[in-house]
Short mmCIF file of C-alpha atoms and ligand atoms in Angstrom, two decimals:
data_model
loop_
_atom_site.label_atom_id
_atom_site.label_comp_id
_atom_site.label_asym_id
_atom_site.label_seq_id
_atom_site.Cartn_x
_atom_site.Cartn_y
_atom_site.Cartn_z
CA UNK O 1 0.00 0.00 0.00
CA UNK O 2 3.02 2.25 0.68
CA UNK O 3 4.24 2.11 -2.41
CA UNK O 4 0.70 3.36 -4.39
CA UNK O 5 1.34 6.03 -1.92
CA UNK O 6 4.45 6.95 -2.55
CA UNK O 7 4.00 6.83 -6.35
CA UNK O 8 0.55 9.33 -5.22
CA UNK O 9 3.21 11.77 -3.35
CA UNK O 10 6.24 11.38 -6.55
CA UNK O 11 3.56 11.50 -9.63
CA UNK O 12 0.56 13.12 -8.94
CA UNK O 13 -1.01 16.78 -8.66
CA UNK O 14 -3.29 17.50 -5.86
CA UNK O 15 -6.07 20.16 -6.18
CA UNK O 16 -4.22 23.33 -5.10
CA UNK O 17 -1.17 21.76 -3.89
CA UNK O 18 2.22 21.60 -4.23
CA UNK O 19 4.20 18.42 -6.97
CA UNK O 20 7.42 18.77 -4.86
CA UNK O 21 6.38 19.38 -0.99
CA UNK O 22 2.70 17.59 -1.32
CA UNK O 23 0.84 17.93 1.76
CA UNK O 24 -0.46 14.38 3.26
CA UNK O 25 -3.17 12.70 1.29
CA UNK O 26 -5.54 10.30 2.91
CA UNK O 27 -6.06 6.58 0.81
CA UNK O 28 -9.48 5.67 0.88
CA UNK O 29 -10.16 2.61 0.10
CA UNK O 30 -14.09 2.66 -0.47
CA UNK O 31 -16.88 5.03 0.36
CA UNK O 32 -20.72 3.66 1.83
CA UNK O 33 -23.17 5.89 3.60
CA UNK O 34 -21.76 8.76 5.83
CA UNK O 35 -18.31 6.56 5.84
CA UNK O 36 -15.36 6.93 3.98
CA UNK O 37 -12.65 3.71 4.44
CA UNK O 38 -9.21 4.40 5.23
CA UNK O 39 -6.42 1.88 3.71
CA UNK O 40 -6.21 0.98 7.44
CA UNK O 41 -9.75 0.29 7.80
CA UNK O 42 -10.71 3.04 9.54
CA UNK O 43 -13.54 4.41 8.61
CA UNK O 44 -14.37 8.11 9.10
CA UNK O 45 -17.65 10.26 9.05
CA UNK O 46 -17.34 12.43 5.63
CA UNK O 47 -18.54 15.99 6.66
CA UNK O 48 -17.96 17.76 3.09
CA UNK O 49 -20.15 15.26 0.99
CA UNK O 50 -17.17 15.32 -1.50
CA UNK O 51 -17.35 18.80 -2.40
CA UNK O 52 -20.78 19.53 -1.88
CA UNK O 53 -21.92 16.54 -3.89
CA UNK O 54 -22.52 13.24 -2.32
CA UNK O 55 -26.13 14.49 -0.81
CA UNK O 56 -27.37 10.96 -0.61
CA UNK O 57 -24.16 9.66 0.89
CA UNK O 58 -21.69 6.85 -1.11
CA UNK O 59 -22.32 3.71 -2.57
CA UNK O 60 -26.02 3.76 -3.07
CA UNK O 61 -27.78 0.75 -4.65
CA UNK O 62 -30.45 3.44 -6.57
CA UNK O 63 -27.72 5.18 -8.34
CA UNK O 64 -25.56 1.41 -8.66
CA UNK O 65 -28.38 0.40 -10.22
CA UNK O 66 -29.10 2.86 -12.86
CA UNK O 67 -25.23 2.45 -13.53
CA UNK O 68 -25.17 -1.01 -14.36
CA UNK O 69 -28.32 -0.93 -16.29
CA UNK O 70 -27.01 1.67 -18.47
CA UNK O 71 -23.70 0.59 -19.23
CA UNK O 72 -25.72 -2.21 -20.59
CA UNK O 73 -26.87 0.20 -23.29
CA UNK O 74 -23.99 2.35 -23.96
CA UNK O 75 -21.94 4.76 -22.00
CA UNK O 76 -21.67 7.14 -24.11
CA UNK O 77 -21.96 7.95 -27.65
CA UNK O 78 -21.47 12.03 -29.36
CA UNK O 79 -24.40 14.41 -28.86
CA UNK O 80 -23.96 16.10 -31.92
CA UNK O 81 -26.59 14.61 -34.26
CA UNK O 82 -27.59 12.24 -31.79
CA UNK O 83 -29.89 12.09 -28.54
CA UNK O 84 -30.69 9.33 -25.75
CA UNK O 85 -32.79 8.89 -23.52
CA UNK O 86 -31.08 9.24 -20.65
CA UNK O 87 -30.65 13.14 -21.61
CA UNK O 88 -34.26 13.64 -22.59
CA UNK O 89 -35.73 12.37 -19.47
CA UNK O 90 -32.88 14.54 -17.46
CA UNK O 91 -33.87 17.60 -19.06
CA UNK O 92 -37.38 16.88 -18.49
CA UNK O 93 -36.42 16.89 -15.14
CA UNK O 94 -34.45 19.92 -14.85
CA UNK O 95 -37.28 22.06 -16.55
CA UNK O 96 -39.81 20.42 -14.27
CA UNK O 97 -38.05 20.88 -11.09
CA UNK O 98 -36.59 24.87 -12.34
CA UNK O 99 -38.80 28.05 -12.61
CA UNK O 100 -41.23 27.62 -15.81
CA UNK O 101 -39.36 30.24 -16.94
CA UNK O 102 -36.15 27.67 -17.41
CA UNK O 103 -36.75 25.61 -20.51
CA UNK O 104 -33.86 24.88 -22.15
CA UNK O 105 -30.81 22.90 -21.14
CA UNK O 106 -27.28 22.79 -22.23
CA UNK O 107 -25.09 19.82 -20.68
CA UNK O 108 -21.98 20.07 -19.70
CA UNK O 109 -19.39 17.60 -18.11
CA UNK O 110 -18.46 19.73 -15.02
CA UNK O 111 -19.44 22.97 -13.27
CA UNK O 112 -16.69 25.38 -14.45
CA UNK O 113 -17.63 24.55 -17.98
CA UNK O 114 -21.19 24.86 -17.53
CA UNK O 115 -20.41 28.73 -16.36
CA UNK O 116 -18.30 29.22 -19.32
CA UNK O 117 -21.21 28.09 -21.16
CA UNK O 118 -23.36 30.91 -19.16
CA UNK O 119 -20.82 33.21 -20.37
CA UNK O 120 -21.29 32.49 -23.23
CA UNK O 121 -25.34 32.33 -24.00
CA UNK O 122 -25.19 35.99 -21.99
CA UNK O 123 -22.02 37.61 -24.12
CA UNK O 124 -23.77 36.12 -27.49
CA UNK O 125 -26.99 37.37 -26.55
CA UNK O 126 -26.14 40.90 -26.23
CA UNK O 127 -23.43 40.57 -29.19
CA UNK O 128 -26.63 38.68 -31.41
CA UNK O 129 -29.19 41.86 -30.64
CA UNK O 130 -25.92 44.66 -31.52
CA UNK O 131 -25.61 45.60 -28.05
CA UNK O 132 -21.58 45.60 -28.47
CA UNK O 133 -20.15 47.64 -25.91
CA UNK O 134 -21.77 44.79 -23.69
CA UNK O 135 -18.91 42.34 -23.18
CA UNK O 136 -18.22 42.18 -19.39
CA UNK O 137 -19.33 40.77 -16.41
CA UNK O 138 -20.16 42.04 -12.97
CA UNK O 139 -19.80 39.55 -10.03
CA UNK O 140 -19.47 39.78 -6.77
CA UNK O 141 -15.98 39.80 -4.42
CA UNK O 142 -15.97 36.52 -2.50
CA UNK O 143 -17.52 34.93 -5.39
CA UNK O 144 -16.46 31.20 -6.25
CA UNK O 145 -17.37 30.37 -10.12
CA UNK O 146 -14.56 27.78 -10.80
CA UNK O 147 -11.29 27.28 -12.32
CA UNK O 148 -11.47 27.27 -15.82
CA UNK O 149 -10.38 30.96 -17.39
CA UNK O 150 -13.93 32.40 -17.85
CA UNK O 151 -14.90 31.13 -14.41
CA UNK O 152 -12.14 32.43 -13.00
CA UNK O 153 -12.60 36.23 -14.60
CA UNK O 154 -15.38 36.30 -12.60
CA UNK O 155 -13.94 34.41 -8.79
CA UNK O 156 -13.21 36.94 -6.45
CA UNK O 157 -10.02 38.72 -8.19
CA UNK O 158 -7.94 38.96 -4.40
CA UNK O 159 -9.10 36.53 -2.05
CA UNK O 160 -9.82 34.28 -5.10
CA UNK O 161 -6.98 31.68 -5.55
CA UNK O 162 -5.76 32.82 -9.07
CA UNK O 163 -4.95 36.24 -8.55
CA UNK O 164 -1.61 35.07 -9.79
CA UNK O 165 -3.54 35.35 -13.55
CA UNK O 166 -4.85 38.45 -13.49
CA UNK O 167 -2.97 39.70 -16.38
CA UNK O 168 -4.41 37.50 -18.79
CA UNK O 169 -8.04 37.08 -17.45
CA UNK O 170 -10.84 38.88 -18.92
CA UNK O 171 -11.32 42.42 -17.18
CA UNK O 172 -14.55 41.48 -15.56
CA UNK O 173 -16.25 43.97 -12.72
CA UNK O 174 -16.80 43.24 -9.28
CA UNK O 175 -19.03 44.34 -6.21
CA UNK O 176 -18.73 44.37 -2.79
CA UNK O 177 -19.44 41.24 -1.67
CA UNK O 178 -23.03 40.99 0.41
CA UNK O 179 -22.89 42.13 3.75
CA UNK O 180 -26.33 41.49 5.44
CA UNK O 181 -26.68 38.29 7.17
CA UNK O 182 -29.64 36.22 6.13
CA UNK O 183 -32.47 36.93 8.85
CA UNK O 184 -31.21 40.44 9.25
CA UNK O 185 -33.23 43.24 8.38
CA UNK O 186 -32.02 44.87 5.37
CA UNK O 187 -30.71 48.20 4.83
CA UNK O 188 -30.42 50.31 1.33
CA UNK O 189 -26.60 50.55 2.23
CA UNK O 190 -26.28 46.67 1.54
CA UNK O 191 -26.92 47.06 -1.90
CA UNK O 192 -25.36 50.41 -2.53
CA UNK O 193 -21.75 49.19 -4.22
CA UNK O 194 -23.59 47.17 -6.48
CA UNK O 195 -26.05 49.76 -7.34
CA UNK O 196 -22.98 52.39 -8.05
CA UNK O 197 -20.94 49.62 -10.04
CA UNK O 198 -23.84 48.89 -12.43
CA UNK O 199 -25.19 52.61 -12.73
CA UNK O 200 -21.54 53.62 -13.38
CA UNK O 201 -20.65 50.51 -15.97
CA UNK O 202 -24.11 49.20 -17.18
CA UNK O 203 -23.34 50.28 -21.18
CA UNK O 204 -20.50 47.65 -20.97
CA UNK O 205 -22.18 44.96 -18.03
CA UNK O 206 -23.60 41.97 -20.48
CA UNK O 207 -24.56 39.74 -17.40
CA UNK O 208 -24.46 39.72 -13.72
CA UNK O 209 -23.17 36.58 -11.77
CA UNK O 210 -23.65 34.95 -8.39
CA UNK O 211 -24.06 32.28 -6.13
CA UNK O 212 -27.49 33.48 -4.80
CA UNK O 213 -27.49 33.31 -0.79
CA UNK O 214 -24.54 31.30 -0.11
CA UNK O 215 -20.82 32.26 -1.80
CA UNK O 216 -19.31 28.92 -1.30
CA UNK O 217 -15.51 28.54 -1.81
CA UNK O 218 -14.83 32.00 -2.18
CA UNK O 219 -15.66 33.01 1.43
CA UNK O 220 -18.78 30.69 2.70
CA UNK O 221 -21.07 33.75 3.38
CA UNK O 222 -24.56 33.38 4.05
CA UNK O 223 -26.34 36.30 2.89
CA UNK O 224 -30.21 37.99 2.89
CA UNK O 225 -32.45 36.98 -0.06
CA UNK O 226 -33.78 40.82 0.06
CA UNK O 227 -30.17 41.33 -1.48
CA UNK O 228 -31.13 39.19 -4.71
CA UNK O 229 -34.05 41.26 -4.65
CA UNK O 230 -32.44 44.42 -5.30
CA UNK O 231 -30.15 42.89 -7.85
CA UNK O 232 -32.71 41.96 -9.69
CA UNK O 233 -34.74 45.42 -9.74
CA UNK O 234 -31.52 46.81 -10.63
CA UNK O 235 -30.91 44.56 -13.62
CA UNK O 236 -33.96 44.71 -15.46
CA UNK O 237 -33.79 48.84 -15.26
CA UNK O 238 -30.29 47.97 -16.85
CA UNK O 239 -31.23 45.39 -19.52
CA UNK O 240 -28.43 43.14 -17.49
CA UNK O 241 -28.87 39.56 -17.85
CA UNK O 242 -28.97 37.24 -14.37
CA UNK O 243 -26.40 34.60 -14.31
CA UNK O 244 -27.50 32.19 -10.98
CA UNK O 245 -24.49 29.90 -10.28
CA UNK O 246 -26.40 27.17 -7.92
CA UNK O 247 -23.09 24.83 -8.00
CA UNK O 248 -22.86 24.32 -4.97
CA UNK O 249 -26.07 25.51 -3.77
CA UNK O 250 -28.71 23.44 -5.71
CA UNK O 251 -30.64 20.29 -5.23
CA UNK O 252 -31.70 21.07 -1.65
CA UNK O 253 -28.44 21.80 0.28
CA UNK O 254 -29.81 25.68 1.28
CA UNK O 255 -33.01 24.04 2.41
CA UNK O 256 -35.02 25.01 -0.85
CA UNK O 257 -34.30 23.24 -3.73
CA UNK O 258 -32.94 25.65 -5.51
CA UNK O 259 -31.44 28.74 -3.35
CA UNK O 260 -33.44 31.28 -5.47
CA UNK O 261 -36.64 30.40 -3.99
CA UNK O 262 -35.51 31.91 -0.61
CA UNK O 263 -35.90 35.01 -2.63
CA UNK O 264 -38.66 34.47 -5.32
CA UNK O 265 -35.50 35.71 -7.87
CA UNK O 266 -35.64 33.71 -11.20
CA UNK O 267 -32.34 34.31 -13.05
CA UNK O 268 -32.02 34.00 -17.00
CA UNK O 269 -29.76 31.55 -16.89
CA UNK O 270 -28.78 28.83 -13.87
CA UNK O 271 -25.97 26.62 -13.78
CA UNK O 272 -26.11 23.57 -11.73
CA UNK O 273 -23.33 20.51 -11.45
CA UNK O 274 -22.04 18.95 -8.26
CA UNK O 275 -24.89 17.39 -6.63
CA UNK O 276 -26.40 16.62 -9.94
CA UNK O 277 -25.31 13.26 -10.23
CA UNK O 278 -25.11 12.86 -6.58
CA UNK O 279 -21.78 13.24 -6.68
CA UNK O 280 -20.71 9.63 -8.57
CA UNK O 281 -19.70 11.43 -11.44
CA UNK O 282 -18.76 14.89 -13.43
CA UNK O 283 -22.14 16.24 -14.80
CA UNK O 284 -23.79 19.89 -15.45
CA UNK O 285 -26.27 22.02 -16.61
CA UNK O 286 -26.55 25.35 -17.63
CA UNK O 287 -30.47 26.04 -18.05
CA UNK O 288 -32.22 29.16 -19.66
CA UNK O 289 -35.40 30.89 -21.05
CA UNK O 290 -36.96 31.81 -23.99
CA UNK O 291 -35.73 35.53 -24.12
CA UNK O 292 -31.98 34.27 -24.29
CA UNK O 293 -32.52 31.56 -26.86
CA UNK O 294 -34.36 34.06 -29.43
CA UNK O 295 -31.52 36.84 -27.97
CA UNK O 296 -28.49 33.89 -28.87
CA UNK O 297 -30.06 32.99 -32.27
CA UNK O 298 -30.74 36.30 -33.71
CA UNK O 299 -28.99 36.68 -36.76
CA UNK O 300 -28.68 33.14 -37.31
CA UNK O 301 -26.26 33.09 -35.08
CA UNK O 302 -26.16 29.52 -32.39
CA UNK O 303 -24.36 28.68 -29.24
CA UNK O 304 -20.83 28.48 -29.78
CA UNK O 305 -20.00 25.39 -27.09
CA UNK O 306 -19.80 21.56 -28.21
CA UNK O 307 -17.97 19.19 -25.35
CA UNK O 308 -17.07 15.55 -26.30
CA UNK O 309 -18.87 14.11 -23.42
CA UNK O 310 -21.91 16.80 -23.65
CA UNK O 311 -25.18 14.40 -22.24
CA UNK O 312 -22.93 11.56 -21.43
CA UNK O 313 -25.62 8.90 -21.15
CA UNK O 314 -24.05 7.24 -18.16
CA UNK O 315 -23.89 10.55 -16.14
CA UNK O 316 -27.17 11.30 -17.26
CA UNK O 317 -28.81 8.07 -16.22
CA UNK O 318 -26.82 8.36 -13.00
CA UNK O 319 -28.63 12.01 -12.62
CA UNK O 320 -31.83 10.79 -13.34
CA UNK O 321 -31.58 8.43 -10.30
CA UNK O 322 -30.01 10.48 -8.15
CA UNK O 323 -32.97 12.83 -8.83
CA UNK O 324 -35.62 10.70 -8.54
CA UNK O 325 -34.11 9.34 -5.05
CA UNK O 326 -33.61 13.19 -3.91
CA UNK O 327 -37.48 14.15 -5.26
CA UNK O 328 -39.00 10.77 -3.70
CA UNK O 329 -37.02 10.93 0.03
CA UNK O 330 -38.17 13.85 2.76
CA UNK O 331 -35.46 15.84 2.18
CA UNK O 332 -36.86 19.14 3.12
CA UNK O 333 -37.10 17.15 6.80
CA UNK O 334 -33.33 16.16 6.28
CA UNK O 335 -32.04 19.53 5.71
CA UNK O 336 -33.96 21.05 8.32
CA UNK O 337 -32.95 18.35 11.01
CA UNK O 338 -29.82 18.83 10.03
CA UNK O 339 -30.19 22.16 10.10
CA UNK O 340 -31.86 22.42 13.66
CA UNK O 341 -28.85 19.72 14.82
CA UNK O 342 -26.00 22.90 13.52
CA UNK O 343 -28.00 25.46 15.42
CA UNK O 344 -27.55 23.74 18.64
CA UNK O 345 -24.28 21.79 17.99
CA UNK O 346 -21.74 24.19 15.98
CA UNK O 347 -23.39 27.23 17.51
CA UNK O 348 -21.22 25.89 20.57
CA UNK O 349 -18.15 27.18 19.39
CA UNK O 350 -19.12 30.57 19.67
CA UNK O 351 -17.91 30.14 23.29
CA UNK O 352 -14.22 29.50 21.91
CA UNK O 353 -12.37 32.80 21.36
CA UNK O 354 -10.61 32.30 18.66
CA UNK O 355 -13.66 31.95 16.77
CA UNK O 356 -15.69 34.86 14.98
CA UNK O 357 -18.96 33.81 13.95
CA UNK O 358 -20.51 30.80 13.15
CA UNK O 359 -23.17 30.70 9.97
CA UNK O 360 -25.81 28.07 9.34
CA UNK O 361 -28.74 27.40 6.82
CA UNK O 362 -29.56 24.13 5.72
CA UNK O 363 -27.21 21.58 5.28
CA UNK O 364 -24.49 24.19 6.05
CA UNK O 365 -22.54 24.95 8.91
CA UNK O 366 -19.60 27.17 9.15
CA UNK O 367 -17.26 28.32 11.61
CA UNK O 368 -15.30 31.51 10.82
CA UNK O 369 -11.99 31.61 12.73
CA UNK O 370 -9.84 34.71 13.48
CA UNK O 371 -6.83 33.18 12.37
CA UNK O 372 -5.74 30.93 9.37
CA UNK O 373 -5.95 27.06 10.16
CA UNK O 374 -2.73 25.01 9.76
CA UNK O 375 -4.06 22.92 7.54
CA UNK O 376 -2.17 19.88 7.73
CA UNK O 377 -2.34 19.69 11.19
CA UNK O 378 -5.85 20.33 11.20
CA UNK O 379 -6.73 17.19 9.17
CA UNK O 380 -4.44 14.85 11.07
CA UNK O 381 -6.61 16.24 14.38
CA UNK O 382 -10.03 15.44 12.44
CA UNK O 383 -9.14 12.17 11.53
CA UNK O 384 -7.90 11.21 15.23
CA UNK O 385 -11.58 12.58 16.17
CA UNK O 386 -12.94 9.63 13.05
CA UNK O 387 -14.16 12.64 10.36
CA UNK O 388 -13.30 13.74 6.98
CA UNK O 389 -13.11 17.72 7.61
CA UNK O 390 -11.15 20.12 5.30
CA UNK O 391 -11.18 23.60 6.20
CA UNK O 392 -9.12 26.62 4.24
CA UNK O 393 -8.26 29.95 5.10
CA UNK O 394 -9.78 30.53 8.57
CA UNK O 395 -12.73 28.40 7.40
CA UNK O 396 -14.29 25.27 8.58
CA UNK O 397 -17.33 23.92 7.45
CA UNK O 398 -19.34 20.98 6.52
CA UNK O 399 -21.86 20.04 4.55
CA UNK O 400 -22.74 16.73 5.25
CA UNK O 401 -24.71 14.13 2.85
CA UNK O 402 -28.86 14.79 3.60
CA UNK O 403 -28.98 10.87 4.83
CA UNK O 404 -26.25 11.79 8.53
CA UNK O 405 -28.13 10.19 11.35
CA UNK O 406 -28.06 12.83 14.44
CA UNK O 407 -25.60 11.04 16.01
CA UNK O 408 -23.04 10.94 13.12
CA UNK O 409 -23.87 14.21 12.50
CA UNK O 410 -22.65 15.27 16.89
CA UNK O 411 -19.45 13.28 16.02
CA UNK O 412 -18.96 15.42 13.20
CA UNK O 413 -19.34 19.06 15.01
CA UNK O 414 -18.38 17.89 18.50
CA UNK O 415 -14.89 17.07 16.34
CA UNK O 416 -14.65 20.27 14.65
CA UNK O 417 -15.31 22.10 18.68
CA UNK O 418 -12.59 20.21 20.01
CA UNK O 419 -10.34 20.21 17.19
CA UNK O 420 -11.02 24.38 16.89
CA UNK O 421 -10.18 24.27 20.77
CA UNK O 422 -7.06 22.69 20.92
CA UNK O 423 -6.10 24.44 18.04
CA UNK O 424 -6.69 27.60 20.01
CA UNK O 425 -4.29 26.02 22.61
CA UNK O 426 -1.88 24.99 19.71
CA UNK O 427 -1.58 28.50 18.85
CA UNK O 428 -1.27 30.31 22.33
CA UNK O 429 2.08 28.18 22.41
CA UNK O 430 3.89 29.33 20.20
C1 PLP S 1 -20.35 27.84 -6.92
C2 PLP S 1 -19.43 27.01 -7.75
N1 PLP S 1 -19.34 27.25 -9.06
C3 PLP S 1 -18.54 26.52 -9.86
C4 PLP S 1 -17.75 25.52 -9.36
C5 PLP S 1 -16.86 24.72 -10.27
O1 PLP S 1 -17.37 23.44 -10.47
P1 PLP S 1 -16.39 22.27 -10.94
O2 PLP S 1 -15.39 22.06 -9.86
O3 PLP S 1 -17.30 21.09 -11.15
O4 PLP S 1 -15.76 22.71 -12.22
C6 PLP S 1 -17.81 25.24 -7.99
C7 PLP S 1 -16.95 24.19 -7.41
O5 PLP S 1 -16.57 24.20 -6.26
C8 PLP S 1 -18.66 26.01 -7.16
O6 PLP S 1 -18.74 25.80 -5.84
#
């Protein structure tokens, strides 16, 4: 076992990690449930849901199934000039489930190409109707979109990890990110940057994008749906389009099933990916209305975006059952136990000091430190405590898969309280 580890640590990239001083990767050996299985056989309680993804928890005979059925089939075969199943029934689906308003689907194979794809249906549309000068974007700081070169114009252009490229990125425009907390009562000053930004730049603002209610990676702040609101009065007085990126935050993890319903804000054009094919493979979506089809296609112009594995029929099949497991189970219940579980739980370590705030709404719970975790050390102490936590910056969060019993889910944040605590100790050392 050693030695597929040390040909791990000599060969292969990490996500954000160093090739010649790799930090310490875990071997799992296989996944079930809540549990992920350590080479050792240890098994640990996975509190991220692999990136926001695994929402019914690993190895589940549902999805197996549709797997094995449709690998009897095919697994894949082109999407240009030819259709399946599989992707029919998964868009019929998607429109169902979406606004009315959201008709028409474009797959992708992961969620940084489906916002590329977003990019692109907005930048056409305005470029299709002569609108010329429109050819940039407005997101917000703090924003997370993904790591491909679009995606990243628009991630949050300091905090965001690839500030190192600004020189060659797109010039995109950015807003403050939003300040007012979810249940708090909101204030015209909340929205004031973005109101300047897009009253100053509107002639050249084709789209706006964000991750409505919760910025994930770029900062994990929860924010008030009165602020999507606002954005959305403001960009229809603008003729700006509404990009939604609901990566991270679709398929019930906000407690809705799509986090613009906490608002009642239907964007032109939502991406969705991650939890999609609860998380057993790379699928996404970017979905959109009427208005930007006829806007894309006037002229005779069409979408300019074509992947190899566009509809792949075993990732859609895989989605289909995922879907139909999420839509048939009482996950609204989950969430909110869950939920109700954080409140009491992780709202503990606001006693620690070293800790700043703690946010929580649905399957989300987040602990904002004062200080930068050591993030090595920090996993090593999670695993001792028999969880799968991975915090960055002075972040750490979980969101768990909807099926955590309440008692896996008190290992999980009575771990992240002690490990925050000692931590605290750690630190006053040295
Ligand atoms: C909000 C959001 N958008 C886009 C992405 C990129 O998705 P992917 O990693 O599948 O390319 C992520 C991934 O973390 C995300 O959280």
């Amino acid at each position: 076992m050693n030695n597929l580890k040390d040909f791990d640590k000599q060969h292969i990239w990490h996500p954000y990690a160093s090739m010649q001083n790799p930090l310490h990767v875990e071997l799992v050996k296989s996944a079930s449930g809540v549990y992920l299985t350590l080479e050792n056989g240890e098994k640990i309680i996975d509190g991220m849901s692999s990136w926001w993804s695994a929402i019914h928890g690993y190895n589940v005979p549902e999805i197996n199934e549709a797997i094995n059925s449709q690998l009897q089939n095919m697994s894949h075969v082109m999407f240009g000039g030819l259709t399946h199943e599989p992707a029919i029934n998964l868009a019929k689906t998607l429109v169902d489930i979406t606004h009315e308003s959201l008709e028409f689907v474009f797959f992708s194979d992961s969620g940084s190409v489906s916002v590329e794809v977003a990019m692109k249906m907005a930048l056409q549309y305005h470029q299709s109707l002569g609108n010329t000068k429109k050819t940039k974007l407005l997101a917000l700081k703090k924003g997370y979109h993904g790591d491909t070169f679009g995606a990243m114009s628009v991630c949050d252009p300091v905090t965001g990890m690839h500030s190192i490229f600004k020189d060659v990125l797109h010039k995109n425009l950015f807003s403050a990110s939003p300040t007012c907390s979810y249940d708090e009562e909101f204030k015209d000053e909340y929205i004031f940057d973005f109101k300047k930004m897009i009253q100053t730049h509107h002639e050249e603002i084709a789209a706006v994008i964000l991750e409505p209610i919760v910025q994930g990676a770029g900062g994990m702040n929860i924010y008030s749906p009165e602020y999507l609101k606002q954005v959305k009065i403001i960009c229809d007085e603008f003729n700006i389009l509404l990009i939604f990126d609901e990566i991270a935050t679709g398929f019930g993890r906000t407690g809705k099933l799509f986090a613009y319903e906490h608002a009642g804000v239907i964007p032109d054009i939502l991406c969705v990916g991650k939890a999609l094919t609860g998380g057993y493979m790379s699928l996404a979506a970017t979905i959109t209305n009427d208005k930007i089809v006829k806007g894309v296609e006037a002229n005779g112009n069409v979408l300019m975006h074509g992947p190899t594995f566009m509809g792949n029929p075993l990732a859609c099949s895989v989605a289909n059952a995922s879907l139909k497991l999420l839509l048939e189970s009482p996950w609204q219940k989950r969430v909110k136990d869950i939920e109700d579980t954080l409140h009491v739980e992780l709202k503990k370590c606001e006693d620690l000091p070293i800790v700043k705030e703690v946010r929580i709404l649905g399957a989300i719970g987040v602990v904002e430190l004062n200080k930068n975790v050591d993030l090595a050390w920090m996993s090593r102490e999670f695993i001792k405590q028999g969880v799968w936590v991975r915090p960055f910056l002075n972040l750490v969060y979980i969101m768990p898969p909807f099926i955590i019993k309440e008692d896996e889910l008190k290992t999980l944040t009575s771990a992240i309280y002690k490990v925050i605590k000692s931590f605290e100790k750690e630190k006053n050392k040295i």
